[in-house]
Amino acid sequence: MSKQHAQNAAPMAVAIGLLLFATGCKETDAVRTDLDAYSSFVSEGGDFTFPADFPTGFVFIGSWAVAGASGVAEIHAVYARPVDVSNYKETGKFLDGAVLVKEVTETLGAPHTTGNAFWSHKGKTWFLMVKDSKQRFSSNPLWGDGWGWAQFDPDTKKQIATNYKADCLGCHIPAKKSDWVYAYAYPALGPNGQAALPKNAVKGDHAAETPAPSDVVVSRGEGPDVAAGKVAFGKTCAACHSVTPGGTGIGPSLAGVVGRKAGTLAGYAYSPAMSNANVIWTPKNIAKHIEKPRMFIPGNRMGNLFPGGVQDAEQRGDIVAYLLTVK
């Protein structure tokens, strides 16, 4: 090689080396999930701001349809970053720094040629979780049990949770064994996400099992109807409450609830508002609570999860009549 060629080749070799080095660094950055990856919306003290560019940088991984009195009351759409999805597929868990965002919307519905259909209409709130296996913010009440937890106001996008145990953790109790995440509901996570699939999971069409409201004979002139109350309970309450003794889920079991003092069922983590309420669940108090969940015991968790309550007075009476039979 001539001296001139050697001089020309040296810068080229350096350039190629720098290019390979930059490529290697870029690939390494793509799989990082430590604090730097989410520091743009987590302060040094662990406080949250809403991810500025959401949903840019996130991918949809799955959704929930939450039942209401007349069909689907809410749609919960869940997002994660591509790197977190890839890591979960490979390892079967969310690695430190993983970020999940749940967008909750109200729905509209109408009859279509394929049947009654419901769709997202108006934003209701956002929830955010950040995996923290290093206990970075142990003094911050929004962090614990391996995660950071946040909730955002739909209008201002201001963080409104005050304590993760009171405001967030209760809804995740059934998913405790899968690191507090309902991974089986997110198809994008692949087979590893199905490991905690409930054994009693069934396909969504229950038409043959649950009578439609028009098929239920309700003797309104004879007072509350237990059979109608069971159907109404299944549509409005069963997503959160079991009627099996000890069967706590998102909410406490309602087996034997009539006559029980609010916030006292052993084994369930109540909100402070419910634990401190001096209320006995008489039929009258149950009816008041399910009519206006936010007002009867202010600050309770159900007020956020089911703010609309059960507005039909006869339906409330039917539900109470059914609960009187559940021991």
Tab-separated table of C-alpha atoms in Angstrom:
chain	number	residue	atom	x	y	z
A	1	MET	CA	0.000	0.000	0.000
A	2	SER	CA	1.335	3.454	-0.862
A	3	LYS	CA	1.940	6.088	1.727
A	4	GLN	CA	-0.937	8.170	0.285
A	5	HIS	CA	-3.316	5.205	0.444
A	6	ALA	CA	-2.281	4.487	4.011
A	7	GLN	CA	-2.957	8.088	4.988
A	8	ASN	CA	-6.419	7.940	3.402
A	9	ALA	CA	-7.205	4.559	4.962
A	10	ALA	CA	-6.458	5.636	8.535
A	11	PRO	CA	-9.291	8.193	8.825
A	12	MET	CA	-11.621	5.747	7.113
A	13	ALA	CA	-10.765	3.022	9.640
A	14	VAL	CA	-11.358	5.446	12.505
A	15	ALA	CA	-14.709	6.474	11.007
A	16	ILE	CA	-15.798	2.858	10.620
A	17	GLY	CA	-14.722	2.135	14.184
A	18	LEU	CA	-16.689	5.090	15.501
A	19	LEU	CA	-19.724	4.007	13.485
A	20	LEU	CA	-19.568	0.498	14.936
A	21	PHE	CA	-19.083	1.923	18.425
A	22	ALA	CA	-22.085	4.231	18.004
A	23	THR	CA	-24.199	1.361	16.708
A	24	GLY	CA	-23.212	-0.743	19.693
A	25	CYS	CA	-24.077	2.050	22.113
A	26	LYS	CA	-27.426	2.648	20.461
A	27	GLU	CA	-28.350	-1.011	20.754
A	28	THR	CA	-27.261	-1.053	24.396
A	29	ASP	CA	-29.396	2.015	25.131
A	30	ALA	CA	-32.411	0.321	23.537
A	31	VAL	CA	-32.485	-2.361	26.204
A	32	ARG	CA	-31.781	-0.148	29.196
A	33	THR	CA	-34.653	0.106	31.657
A	34	ASP	CA	-33.009	1.804	34.630
A	35	LEU	CA	-33.879	5.160	36.182
A	36	ASP	CA	-32.555	7.187	33.244
A	37	ALA	CA	-35.175	5.621	31.000
A	38	TYR	CA	-38.068	7.273	32.817
A	39	SER	CA	-36.419	10.210	34.611
A	40	SER	CA	-38.238	12.592	32.272
A	41	PHE	CA	-41.442	12.059	34.260
A	42	VAL	CA	-40.082	10.954	37.659
A	43	SER	CA	-38.415	13.564	39.852
A	44	GLU	CA	-35.394	12.973	42.071
A	45	GLY	CA	-37.794	12.476	44.971
A	46	GLY	CA	-40.008	10.036	43.089
A	47	ASP	CA	-42.897	12.359	42.210
A	48	PHE	CA	-44.607	11.902	38.844
A	49	THR	CA	-45.557	14.072	35.915
A	50	PHE	CA	-47.524	12.753	32.947
A	51	PRO	CA	-45.320	11.381	30.114
A	52	ALA	CA	-45.249	14.394	27.807
A	53	ASP	CA	-45.329	12.570	24.476
A	54	PHE	CA	-47.687	9.718	25.402
A	55	PRO	CA	-48.606	7.583	23.479
A	56	THR	CA	-45.451	8.251	21.429
A	57	GLY	CA	-42.833	5.735	22.533
A	58	PHE	CA	-45.454	3.273	23.819
A	59	VAL	CA	-47.265	0.345	22.230
A	60	PHE	CA	-50.724	-0.991	22.989
A	61	ILE	CA	-50.559	-4.356	24.802
A	62	GLY	CA	-54.179	-5.132	25.743
A	63	SER	CA	-57.429	-3.818	27.170
A	64	TRP	CA	-60.239	-4.444	29.625
A	65	ALA	CA	-63.969	-3.929	29.201
A	66	VAL	CA	-65.536	-3.120	32.566
A	67	ALA	CA	-69.207	-4.084	32.876
A	68	GLY	CA	-71.842	-1.561	33.856
A	69	ALA	CA	-75.573	-1.634	34.385
A	70	SER	CA	-76.323	-1.208	30.686
A	71	GLY	CA	-73.347	-2.889	29.063
A	72	VAL	CA	-69.721	-1.730	29.037
A	73	ALA	CA	-69.131	1.175	31.424
A	74	GLU	CA	-65.399	1.712	30.869
A	75	ILE	CA	-62.594	0.610	28.589
A	76	HIS	CA	-59.112	0.289	30.084
A	77	ALA	CA	-56.409	0.358	27.393
A	78	VAL	CA	-52.900	-0.551	28.572
A	79	TYR	CA	-49.600	0.506	27.005
A	80	ALA	CA	-45.930	-0.310	27.538
A	81	ARG	CA	-42.658	0.618	25.898
A	82	PRO	CA	-41.428	-1.748	23.157
A	83	VAL	CA	-38.296	-2.622	25.158
A	84	ASP	CA	-40.412	-3.635	28.157
A	85	VAL	CA	-42.556	-5.889	25.986
A	86	SER	CA	-39.450	-7.527	24.506
A	87	ASN	CA	-37.920	-8.056	27.937
A	88	TYR	CA	-41.126	-9.588	29.275
A	89	LYS	CA	-41.408	-11.969	26.355
A	90	GLU	CA	-37.846	-13.127	27.014
A	91	THR	CA	-37.794	-13.243	30.815
A	92	GLY	CA	-41.433	-13.584	31.874
A	93	LYS	CA	-41.281	-10.481	34.057
A	94	PHE	CA	-41.040	-6.702	33.901
A	95	LEU	CA	-37.462	-5.626	34.490
A	96	ASP	CA	-36.392	-2.694	36.620
A	97	GLY	CA	-37.530	0.555	35.021
A	98	ALA	CA	-40.389	-0.940	33.005
A	99	VAL	CA	-43.270	1.477	32.439
A	100	LEU	CA	-47.003	0.681	32.119
A	101	VAL	CA	-49.705	3.237	31.334
A	102	LYS	CA	-53.428	2.486	31.614
A	103	GLU	CA	-55.837	4.854	29.882
A	104	VAL	CA	-59.406	4.700	31.238
A	105	THR	CA	-62.242	5.998	29.074
A	106	GLU	CA	-65.983	6.215	29.457
A	107	THR	CA	-68.024	4.593	26.721
A	108	LEU	CA	-70.925	5.171	24.402
A	109	GLY	CA	-72.995	2.321	23.017
A	110	ALA	CA	-75.699	1.686	20.456
A	111	PRO	CA	-77.378	-1.219	18.626
A	112	HIS	CA	-75.548	-2.279	15.475
A	113	THR	CA	-76.224	-4.946	12.883
A	114	THR	CA	-73.872	-7.224	14.820
A	115	GLY	CA	-75.570	-6.484	18.156
A	116	ASN	CA	-75.037	-3.905	20.886
A	117	ALA	CA	-71.608	-2.313	20.574
A	118	PHE	CA	-69.631	0.017	22.850
A	119	TRP	CA	-66.659	2.250	22.163
A	120	SER	CA	-64.336	4.667	23.941
A	121	HIS	CA	-65.811	8.130	24.244
A	122	LYS	CA	-64.333	10.377	26.913
A	123	GLY	CA	-61.095	10.150	28.861
A	124	LYS	CA	-61.662	9.443	32.540
A	125	THR	CA	-58.177	9.017	34.040
A	126	TRP	CA	-54.735	7.547	33.505
A	127	PHE	CA	-52.772	5.224	35.766
A	128	LEU	CA	-49.008	4.718	35.558
A	129	MET	CA	-46.706	2.074	37.046
A	130	VAL	CA	-42.900	2.081	37.010
A	131	LYS	CA	-41.006	-1.037	38.055
A	132	ASP	CA	-38.597	-0.266	40.889
A	133	SER	CA	-36.726	-3.317	42.128
A	134	LYS	CA	-34.040	-1.139	43.750
A	135	GLN	CA	-36.320	0.620	46.276
A	136	ARG	CA	-35.113	4.038	45.141
A	137	PHE	CA	-37.898	6.032	46.781
A	138	SER	CA	-38.692	4.154	49.993
A	139	SER	CA	-39.805	7.343	51.775
A	140	ASN	CA	-42.247	8.356	49.030
A	141	PRO	CA	-45.803	6.991	49.617
A	142	LEU	CA	-46.302	6.530	45.879
A	143	TRP	CA	-43.623	3.815	45.760
A	144	GLY	CA	-43.658	0.318	47.215
A	145	ASP	CA	-44.175	-3.386	46.575
A	146	GLY	CA	-41.702	-3.145	43.714
A	147	TRP	CA	-43.420	-0.368	41.780
A	148	GLY	CA	-44.073	3.329	41.570
A	149	TRP	CA	-47.797	4.114	41.272
A	150	ALA	CA	-49.528	7.209	39.926
A	151	GLN	CA	-52.934	8.428	38.779
A	152	PHE	CA	-53.601	11.502	36.657
A	153	ASP	CA	-56.549	13.863	36.384
A	154	PRO	CA	-58.056	13.699	32.852
A	155	ASP	CA	-58.370	17.476	32.484
A	156	THR	CA	-55.177	18.769	34.043
A	157	LYS	CA	-53.041	15.595	33.798
A	158	LYS	CA	-51.928	16.400	37.320
A	159	GLN	CA	-50.877	13.464	39.510
A	160	ILE	CA	-53.656	12.923	42.082
A	161	ALA	CA	-52.750	9.724	43.981
A	162	THR	CA	-51.546	10.305	47.538
A	163	ASN	CA	-50.625	6.844	48.801
A	164	TYR	CA	-50.230	3.777	46.630
A	165	LYS	CA	-51.609	1.414	49.283
A	166	ALA	CA	-54.811	3.392	49.680
A	167	ASP	CA	-55.300	4.567	46.100
A	168	CYS	CA	-53.859	1.849	43.846
A	169	LEU	CA	-52.818	-1.426	45.428
A	170	GLY	CA	-56.299	-2.683	46.303
A	171	CYS	CA	-57.281	-3.122	42.660
A	172	HIS	CA	-54.186	-5.259	42.099
A	173	ILE	CA	-54.574	-7.700	44.988
A	174	PRO	CA	-55.770	-10.569	42.738
A	175	ALA	CA	-52.582	-10.129	40.685
A	176	LYS	CA	-50.183	-10.187	43.641
A	177	LYS	CA	-48.582	-13.489	42.587
A	178	SER	CA	-47.806	-12.087	39.137
A	179	ASP	CA	-45.992	-9.005	40.459
A	180	TRP	CA	-49.250	-7.023	40.825
A	181	VAL	CA	-49.861	-6.989	37.056
A	182	TYR	CA	-52.732	-8.726	35.223
A	183	ALA	CA	-50.316	-9.892	32.562
A	184	TYR	CA	-52.670	-12.534	31.171
A	185	ALA	CA	-54.907	-9.754	29.788
A	186	TYR	CA	-52.139	-8.422	27.548
A	187	PRO	CA	-51.668	-10.606	24.428
A	188	ALA	CA	-48.640	-8.592	23.311
A	189	LEU	CA	-46.636	-10.103	26.202
A	190	GLY	CA	-46.780	-13.530	24.570
A	191	PRO	CA	-47.028	-16.949	26.265
A	192	ASN	CA	-45.213	-15.813	29.418
A	193	GLY	CA	-48.065	-13.458	30.129
A	194	GLN	CA	-50.563	-16.318	30.202
A	195	ALA	CA	-48.906	-18.076	33.132
A	196	ALA	CA	-51.343	-16.586	35.672
A	197	LEU	CA	-54.501	-17.024	33.585
A	198	PRO	CA	-57.420	-17.658	35.995
A	199	LYS	CA	-58.598	-21.267	35.951
A	200	ASN	CA	-62.210	-20.146	35.794
A	201	ALA	CA	-61.695	-17.875	32.772
A	202	VAL	CA	-64.423	-18.328	30.160
A	203	LYS	CA	-65.172	-16.816	26.787
A	204	GLY	CA	-66.956	-13.501	26.843
A	205	ASP	CA	-70.304	-14.615	25.433
A	206	HIS	CA	-72.353	-15.661	28.453
A	207	ALA	CA	-75.733	-15.425	26.763
A	208	ALA	CA	-76.512	-19.060	27.469
A	209	GLU	CA	-75.520	-18.748	31.130
A	210	THR	CA	-76.887	-15.376	32.245
A	211	PRO	CA	-80.448	-14.392	31.348
A	212	ALA	CA	-80.830	-11.086	29.597
A	213	PRO	CA	-82.755	-8.411	31.493
A	214	SER	CA	-85.770	-8.910	29.231
A	215	ASP	CA	-85.899	-12.592	30.262
A	216	VAL	CA	-86.060	-11.836	33.970
A	217	VAL	CA	-89.514	-11.732	35.493
A	218	VAL	CA	-89.564	-8.916	38.009
A	219	SER	CA	-92.590	-8.607	40.263
A	220	ARG	CA	-92.209	-4.917	40.966
A	221	GLY	CA	-95.569	-4.704	42.611
A	222	GLU	CA	-94.528	-7.238	45.235
A	223	GLY	CA	-91.349	-5.500	46.378
A	224	PRO	CA	-87.667	-6.261	45.648
A	225	ASP	CA	-86.922	-9.314	43.533
A	226	VAL	CA	-84.009	-11.548	44.601
A	227	ALA	CA	-83.620	-13.172	41.169
A	228	ALA	CA	-83.445	-9.783	39.472
A	229	GLY	CA	-81.028	-8.636	42.165
A	230	LYS	CA	-78.696	-11.527	41.402
A	231	VAL	CA	-78.644	-10.565	37.725
A	232	ALA	CA	-78.116	-6.883	38.552
A	233	PHE	CA	-75.329	-7.778	40.966
A	234	GLY	CA	-73.623	-9.803	38.231
A	235	LYS	CA	-73.710	-6.871	35.861
A	236	THR	CA	-72.772	-4.041	38.234
A	237	CYS	CA	-70.892	-5.494	41.206
A	238	ALA	CA	-69.387	-8.906	40.422
A	239	ALA	CA	-66.403	-7.476	38.535
A	240	CYS	CA	-65.044	-6.282	41.889
A	241	HIS	CA	-66.901	-8.242	44.577
A	242	SER	CA	-67.173	-11.954	45.245
A	243	VAL	CA	-70.019	-13.502	47.223
A	244	THR	CA	-67.798	-16.388	48.318
A	245	PRO	CA	-66.657	-16.222	51.961
A	246	GLY	CA	-63.025	-15.096	51.988
A	247	GLY	CA	-63.043	-14.505	48.245
A	248	THR	CA	-61.571	-11.018	48.188
A	249	GLY	CA	-60.696	-9.507	44.821
A	250	ILE	CA	-60.628	-5.887	43.724
A	251	GLY	CA	-63.174	-5.338	46.492
A	252	PRO	CA	-63.918	-7.358	49.636
A	253	SER	CA	-66.214	-10.376	49.626
A	254	LEU	CA	-69.840	-9.437	50.207
A	255	ALA	CA	-70.763	-12.776	51.722
A	256	GLY	CA	-72.534	-11.914	54.977
A	257	VAL	CA	-72.104	-8.195	54.390
A	258	VAL	CA	-75.512	-7.252	55.798
A	259	GLY	CA	-74.992	-6.346	59.446
A	260	ARG	CA	-71.191	-6.112	59.158
A	261	LYS	CA	-69.285	-2.982	60.160
A	262	ALA	CA	-67.711	-1.227	57.200
A	263	GLY	CA	-63.996	-1.800	56.696
A	264	THR	CA	-63.676	-4.793	59.017
A	265	LEU	CA	-63.476	-7.916	56.828
A	266	ALA	CA	-60.227	-9.688	57.759
A	267	GLY	CA	-57.682	-10.120	55.001
A	268	TYR	CA	-58.724	-7.169	52.850
A	269	ALA	CA	-56.733	-3.913	52.598
A	270	TYR	CA	-59.378	-1.200	52.895
A	271	SER	CA	-58.886	2.462	52.129
A	272	PRO	CA	-58.445	4.626	55.250
A	273	ALA	CA	-61.839	6.209	54.582
A	274	MET	CA	-63.574	2.841	54.731
A	275	SER	CA	-61.531	1.544	57.669
A	276	ASN	CA	-62.369	4.626	59.705
A	277	ALA	CA	-66.045	4.778	58.766
A	278	ASN	CA	-68.417	4.195	61.647
A	279	VAL	CA	-71.022	2.541	59.435
A	280	ILE	CA	-72.961	-0.701	59.792
A	281	TRP	CA	-74.050	-2.245	56.516
A	282	THR	CA	-77.786	-2.233	57.059
A	283	PRO	CA	-79.965	-2.662	53.956
A	284	LYS	CA	-80.639	1.078	54.017
A	285	ASN	CA	-76.950	1.989	54.215
A	286	ILE	CA	-76.024	-0.443	51.450
A	287	ALA	CA	-78.641	1.163	49.202
A	288	LYS	CA	-77.301	4.648	49.985
A	289	HIS	CA	-73.734	3.563	49.310
A	290	ILE	CA	-74.374	1.953	45.946
A	291	GLU	CA	-76.494	4.937	44.883
A	292	LYS	CA	-73.765	7.521	45.580
A	293	PRO	CA	-70.446	5.732	46.186
A	294	ARG	CA	-68.485	8.969	46.403
A	295	MET	CA	-70.781	10.705	48.864
A	296	PHE	CA	-71.943	8.144	51.433
A	297	ILE	CA	-68.398	7.460	52.692
A	298	PRO	CA	-66.266	10.243	51.123
A	299	GLY	CA	-62.784	9.210	49.999
A	300	ASN	CA	-63.497	5.486	49.741
A	301	ARG	CA	-61.937	3.579	46.854
A	302	MET	CA	-65.239	2.499	45.283
A	303	GLY	CA	-66.067	6.166	44.732
A	304	ASN	CA	-63.271	6.321	42.159
A	305	LEU	CA	-63.884	2.928	40.581
A	306	PHE	CA	-67.682	3.147	40.364
A	307	PRO	CA	-68.584	6.835	40.720
A	308	GLY	CA	-71.898	6.618	38.885
A	309	GLY	CA	-73.343	4.064	41.272
A	310	VAL	CA	-76.689	2.347	40.708
A	311	GLN	CA	-79.226	5.041	39.910
A	312	ASP	CA	-82.317	2.898	39.480
A	313	ALA	CA	-84.051	2.699	42.888
A	314	GLU	CA	-85.796	-0.588	42.126
A	315	GLN	CA	-82.534	-2.143	40.969
A	316	ARG	CA	-80.836	-1.019	44.178
A	317	GLY	CA	-83.624	-2.675	46.147
A	318	ASP	CA	-83.191	-5.886	44.170
A	319	ILE	CA	-79.431	-5.939	44.792
A	320	VAL	CA	-79.940	-5.423	48.518
A	321	ALA	CA	-82.543	-8.200	48.553
A	322	TYR	CA	-80.029	-10.507	46.890
A	323	LEU	CA	-77.264	-9.594	49.355
A	324	LEU	CA	-79.593	-10.481	52.218
A	325	THR	CA	-79.552	-14.058	50.916
A	326	VAL	CA	-75.761	-14.267	50.580
A	327	LYS	CA	-74.316	-15.697	53.790
